[in-house]
Amino acid sequence: MLEVNDVHAYYGNIHALKGISLTVEEGEIVTLIGANGAGKSTTLNTICGLLHPRSGTIRLEGEEIHTLPAHKVVGRGVSQAPEGRRIFGRLTVRENLEMGAFLRSDPEGIQRDMRRVFDLFPRLEERRRQLGGTLSGGEQQMLAIGRALMAHPRLLLLDEPSMGLAPLLVEDIFRVIRQLNEEGTTILLVEQNALMALSVAGRGYVLETGQVVLAGTAAELRENPQVQEAYLGG
């Protein structure tokens, strides 16, 4: 579904991605793990068109998307729940979700997906008239994921969904990630909690300073001594 090939990306003169290559097959959960500043979020932002690579290619189902603006990438079926949630604080929960469907013109499908989001996150339905900025951190994370789902993506990019959440909420978020994948959504997951990430993903990549330094199945990475020492507390 997704092929990132030798991508180099910059912030000004800072060389943030130094030849990143990775693939995501349809139906997979693939995770990116690494320390802060390794290039994980930059990789997601480059895939979804918020940052354009200086060289390299990004293909979605064989079609190049790395030159497209972000809204066109969303239109092709890629949606992101960004790091830090970035919900619209002055809009209600329902309005935030409607913004996720901004490019769509199928009212029945939008209502069906709104119902799906409320089924996944009942707390959002309870607070559907509440302003996004007044929600708890966990509720805002649910809303960020729900808003991304309202674009009806084939490929969902999740950036640090467990950041700052209590352990019980982390369990809830990862339960939903598993459910979404079982229902057919392909997921590329960036997650600081490497143990949780490798428990739901089928494969993973380890990034360091803008480069892929390890790749393999989740089981292989869990057993790798370097990964255990650096990310799993082993």
Short mmCIF file of C-alpha atoms in Angstrom, two decimals:
data_model
loop_
_atom_site.label_atom_id
_atom_site.label_comp_id
_atom_site.label_asym_id
_atom_site.label_seq_id
_atom_site.Cartn_x
_atom_site.Cartn_y
_atom_site.Cartn_z
CA MET A 1 0.00 0.00 0.00
CA LEU A 2 2.72 2.47 1.01
CA GLU A 3 6.30 2.59 -0.26
CA VAL A 4 8.75 5.19 1.04
CA ASN A 5 11.99 4.99 -0.92
CA ASP A 6 15.25 6.78 -0.01
CA VAL A 7 13.50 9.92 1.25
CA HIS A 8 15.59 12.91 2.30
CA ALA A 9 13.76 15.78 4.00
CA TYR A 10 14.94 19.02 5.56
CA TYR A 11 13.79 21.71 7.97
CA GLY A 12 15.64 24.65 6.50
CA ASN A 13 19.26 23.50 6.52
CA ILE A 14 18.64 20.70 9.02
CA HIS A 15 18.80 17.29 7.33
CA ALA A 16 15.96 15.56 9.21
CA LEU A 17 15.45 12.40 7.13
CA LYS A 18 18.55 10.82 5.62
CA GLY A 19 17.38 8.23 3.15
CA ILE A 20 14.37 6.70 4.89
CA SER A 21 12.92 3.62 3.18
CA LEU A 22 9.98 1.58 4.45
CA THR A 23 6.90 -0.26 3.27
CA VAL A 24 3.43 -0.86 4.68
CA GLU A 25 1.31 -3.65 3.22
CA GLU A 26 -2.47 -3.44 3.10
CA GLY A 27 -4.00 -4.66 6.36
CA GLU A 28 -0.83 -4.32 8.43
CA ILE A 29 0.05 -2.41 11.55
CA VAL A 30 3.64 -1.20 11.16
CA THR A 31 5.35 0.76 13.93
CA LEU A 32 8.21 3.25 13.95
CA ILE A 33 10.16 3.38 17.20
CA GLY A 34 13.12 5.50 18.23
CA ALA A 35 14.26 8.23 20.58
CA ASN A 36 13.02 11.81 20.50
CA GLY A 37 14.45 13.55 17.46
CA ALA A 38 14.98 10.33 15.53
CA GLY A 39 12.70 11.48 12.69
CA LYS A 40 9.55 9.51 13.43
CA SER A 41 7.08 12.41 13.32
CA THR A 42 8.95 13.95 10.38
CA THR A 43 8.45 10.70 8.50
CA LEU A 44 4.68 10.82 9.08
CA ASN A 45 4.50 14.51 8.19
CA THR A 46 6.38 13.84 4.96
CA ILE A 47 4.08 10.96 4.03
CA CYS A 48 0.96 13.07 4.58
CA GLY A 49 2.25 16.07 2.62
CA LEU A 50 2.98 18.55 5.41
CA LEU A 51 6.67 18.39 4.46
CA HIS A 52 7.96 17.64 0.97
CA PRO A 53 11.12 15.60 0.45
CA ARG A 54 14.06 17.06 -1.45
CA SER A 55 14.73 13.64 -2.93
CA GLY A 56 13.26 10.17 -2.86
CA THR A 57 9.76 8.96 -3.59
CA ILE A 58 6.59 8.11 -1.65
CA ARG A 59 4.03 5.91 -3.39
CA LEU A 60 0.54 5.02 -2.26
CA GLU A 61 -0.78 1.95 -4.07
CA GLY A 62 1.84 2.54 -6.75
CA GLU A 63 1.01 6.21 -7.30
CA GLU A 64 3.49 8.94 -6.36
CA ILE A 65 2.12 11.28 -3.67
CA HIS A 66 5.25 13.07 -2.39
CA THR A 67 4.64 16.16 -4.54
CA LEU A 68 0.99 16.53 -3.54
CA PRO A 69 -0.29 19.11 -1.01
CA ALA A 70 -1.61 17.67 2.24
CA HIS A 71 -5.32 17.95 1.39
CA LYS A 72 -4.77 15.96 -1.81
CA VAL A 73 -2.98 13.24 0.17
CA VAL A 74 -6.00 13.09 2.52
CA GLY A 75 -8.20 12.82 -0.58
CA ARG A 76 -6.16 9.78 -1.66
CA GLY A 77 -6.99 8.00 1.59
CA VAL A 78 -4.23 8.94 4.06
CA SER A 79 -5.20 10.54 7.36
CA GLN A 80 -3.16 11.45 10.44
CA ALA A 81 -3.86 11.85 14.15
CA PRO A 82 -0.90 14.14 14.91
CA GLU A 83 1.42 14.29 17.88
CA GLY A 84 -0.02 16.62 20.52
CA ARG A 85 -3.61 15.98 19.26
CA ARG A 86 -4.05 19.46 17.75
CA ILE A 87 -7.80 19.43 18.01
CA PHE A 88 -9.79 22.63 17.44
CA GLY A 89 -10.25 23.90 21.00
CA ARG A 90 -13.03 26.39 20.19
CA LEU A 91 -15.11 23.88 18.24
CA THR A 92 -17.37 21.27 19.82
CA VAL A 93 -16.54 17.58 19.69
CA ARG A 94 -19.08 17.09 16.90
CA GLU A 95 -17.69 20.05 14.94
CA ASN A 96 -14.16 18.67 15.28
CA LEU A 97 -15.35 15.38 13.84
CA GLU A 98 -17.15 17.16 11.01
CA MET A 99 -13.88 18.93 10.16
CA GLY A 100 -12.32 15.52 9.66
CA ALA A 101 -14.86 14.90 6.91
CA PHE A 102 -14.28 18.31 5.28
CA LEU A 103 -13.31 16.87 1.87
CA ARG A 104 -16.20 14.40 1.73
CA SER A 105 -19.48 14.82 -0.10
CA ASP A 106 -21.36 11.70 1.02
CA PRO A 107 -23.70 12.75 3.87
CA GLU A 108 -24.88 9.21 4.59
CA GLY A 109 -21.31 7.91 4.78
CA ILE A 110 -20.31 10.80 7.04
CA GLN A 111 -23.16 10.01 9.44
CA ARG A 112 -22.25 6.32 9.38
CA ASP A 113 -18.62 7.13 10.25
CA MET A 114 -19.74 9.57 12.97
CA ARG A 115 -21.74 6.71 14.49
CA ARG A 116 -18.70 4.45 14.22
CA VAL A 117 -16.53 6.98 16.07
CA PHE A 118 -19.12 7.29 18.84
CA ASP A 119 -19.28 3.48 19.09
CA LEU A 120 -15.49 3.32 19.41
CA PHE A 121 -15.35 6.19 21.89
CA PRO A 122 -18.65 6.45 23.84
CA ARG A 123 -17.21 9.28 25.91
CA LEU A 124 -17.09 11.47 22.80
CA GLU A 125 -20.80 10.97 22.23
CA GLU A 126 -21.47 12.00 25.82
CA ARG A 127 -19.45 15.18 25.21
CA ARG A 128 -20.46 15.85 21.61
CA ARG A 129 -21.63 19.40 22.41
CA GLN A 130 -18.65 20.20 24.63
CA LEU A 131 -15.81 22.42 23.37
CA GLY A 132 -12.72 20.43 22.41
CA GLY A 133 -10.45 22.61 24.51
CA THR A 134 -12.29 21.64 27.71
CA LEU A 135 -11.77 17.88 27.27
CA SER A 136 -9.24 15.88 29.27
CA GLY A 137 -6.03 14.76 27.59
CA GLY A 138 -7.38 11.27 27.02
CA GLU A 139 -10.62 12.58 25.55
CA GLN A 140 -8.66 14.88 23.24
CA GLN A 141 -6.64 11.90 22.03
CA MET A 142 -9.85 10.02 21.31
CA LEU A 143 -11.11 13.06 19.42
CA ALA A 144 -7.89 13.35 17.38
CA ILE A 145 -8.18 9.71 16.32
CA GLY A 146 -11.91 10.09 15.68
CA ARG A 147 -11.34 13.18 13.53
CA ALA A 148 -8.75 11.28 11.46
CA LEU A 149 -11.22 8.42 11.00
CA MET A 150 -13.86 10.82 9.69
CA ALA A 151 -11.78 11.19 6.52
CA HIS A 152 -12.50 7.47 5.96
CA PRO A 153 -8.81 6.63 5.47
CA ARG A 154 -7.39 3.46 3.99
CA LEU A 155 -4.08 4.30 5.67
CA LEU A 156 -4.18 5.79 9.19
CA LEU A 157 -1.08 7.50 10.60
CA LEU A 158 -0.99 7.64 14.40
CA ASP A 159 1.65 9.82 16.04
CA GLU A 160 2.29 9.11 19.74
CA PRO A 161 -1.31 8.17 20.66
CA SER A 162 -0.39 7.20 24.23
CA MET A 163 1.65 10.30 25.07
CA GLY A 164 0.74 11.74 28.47
CA LEU A 165 -2.09 9.28 29.13
CA ALA A 166 -2.79 7.22 32.23
CA PRO A 167 -2.15 3.47 31.85
CA LEU A 168 -5.85 2.55 31.72
CA LEU A 169 -6.46 5.05 28.92
CA VAL A 170 -3.43 3.71 27.05
CA GLU A 171 -5.03 0.26 27.18
CA ASP A 172 -8.27 1.74 25.78
CA ILE A 173 -6.47 3.49 22.93
CA PHE A 174 -4.57 0.37 21.94
CA ARG A 175 -7.73 -1.73 22.12
CA VAL A 176 -9.25 0.66 19.58
CA ILE A 177 -6.12 0.49 17.39
CA ARG A 178 -6.42 -3.30 17.29
CA GLN A 179 -10.13 -3.09 16.51
CA LEU A 180 -9.62 -0.59 13.68
CA ASN A 181 -7.02 -2.86 12.13
CA GLU A 182 -9.25 -5.92 12.47
CA GLU A 183 -11.98 -3.96 10.67
CA GLY A 184 -9.63 -3.34 7.74
CA THR A 185 -7.76 -0.08 8.39
CA THR A 186 -4.04 -0.19 7.62
CA ILE A 187 -2.04 1.64 10.30
CA LEU A 188 1.42 3.22 10.53
CA LEU A 189 2.07 3.84 14.20
CA VAL A 190 4.66 6.09 15.87
CA GLU A 191 4.75 5.34 19.57
CA GLN A 192 7.04 6.17 22.50
CA ASN A 193 5.83 3.08 24.36
CA ALA A 194 7.81 0.58 22.31
CA LEU A 195 6.51 -2.41 24.25
CA MET A 196 2.89 -1.52 23.50
CA ALA A 197 3.69 -0.68 19.90
CA LEU A 198 5.41 -4.01 19.30
CA SER A 199 2.52 -5.84 20.98
CA VAL A 200 0.02 -4.63 18.33
CA ALA A 201 2.25 -4.28 15.25
CA GLY A 202 3.23 -7.05 12.89
CA ARG A 203 6.45 -5.34 11.81
CA GLY A 204 8.54 -2.39 12.86
CA TYR A 205 11.39 -0.07 11.99
CA VAL A 206 13.85 1.50 14.41
CA LEU A 207 14.92 5.05 13.54
CA GLU A 208 18.01 6.88 14.74
CA THR A 209 18.99 10.39 13.61
CA GLY A 210 16.83 10.25 10.50
CA GLN A 211 17.82 6.78 9.35
CA VAL A 212 16.40 3.27 9.60
CA VAL A 213 18.91 1.24 11.62
CA LEU A 214 16.84 -1.90 12.24
CA ALA A 215 13.81 -3.51 10.66
CA GLY A 216 11.98 -6.76 11.23
CA THR A 217 8.92 -8.46 12.60
CA ALA A 218 7.66 -7.27 15.96
CA ALA A 219 8.82 -10.55 17.51
CA GLU A 220 12.32 -10.11 16.08
CA LEU A 221 12.59 -6.56 17.37
CA ARG A 222 11.34 -7.54 20.83
CA GLU A 223 14.10 -10.16 21.01
CA ASN A 224 16.82 -7.88 19.65
CA PRO A 225 19.34 -6.98 22.41
CA GLN A 226 19.82 -3.43 21.07
CA VAL A 227 16.09 -2.79 21.08
CA GLN A 228 15.69 -4.33 24.54
CA GLU A 229 18.43 -2.16 25.99
CA ALA A 230 17.46 1.09 24.32
CA TYR A 231 13.64 0.94 24.24
CA LEU A 232 12.27 -1.93 26.32
CA GLY A 233 14.17 -1.40 29.55
CA GLY A 234 15.88 -4.77 29.25
#
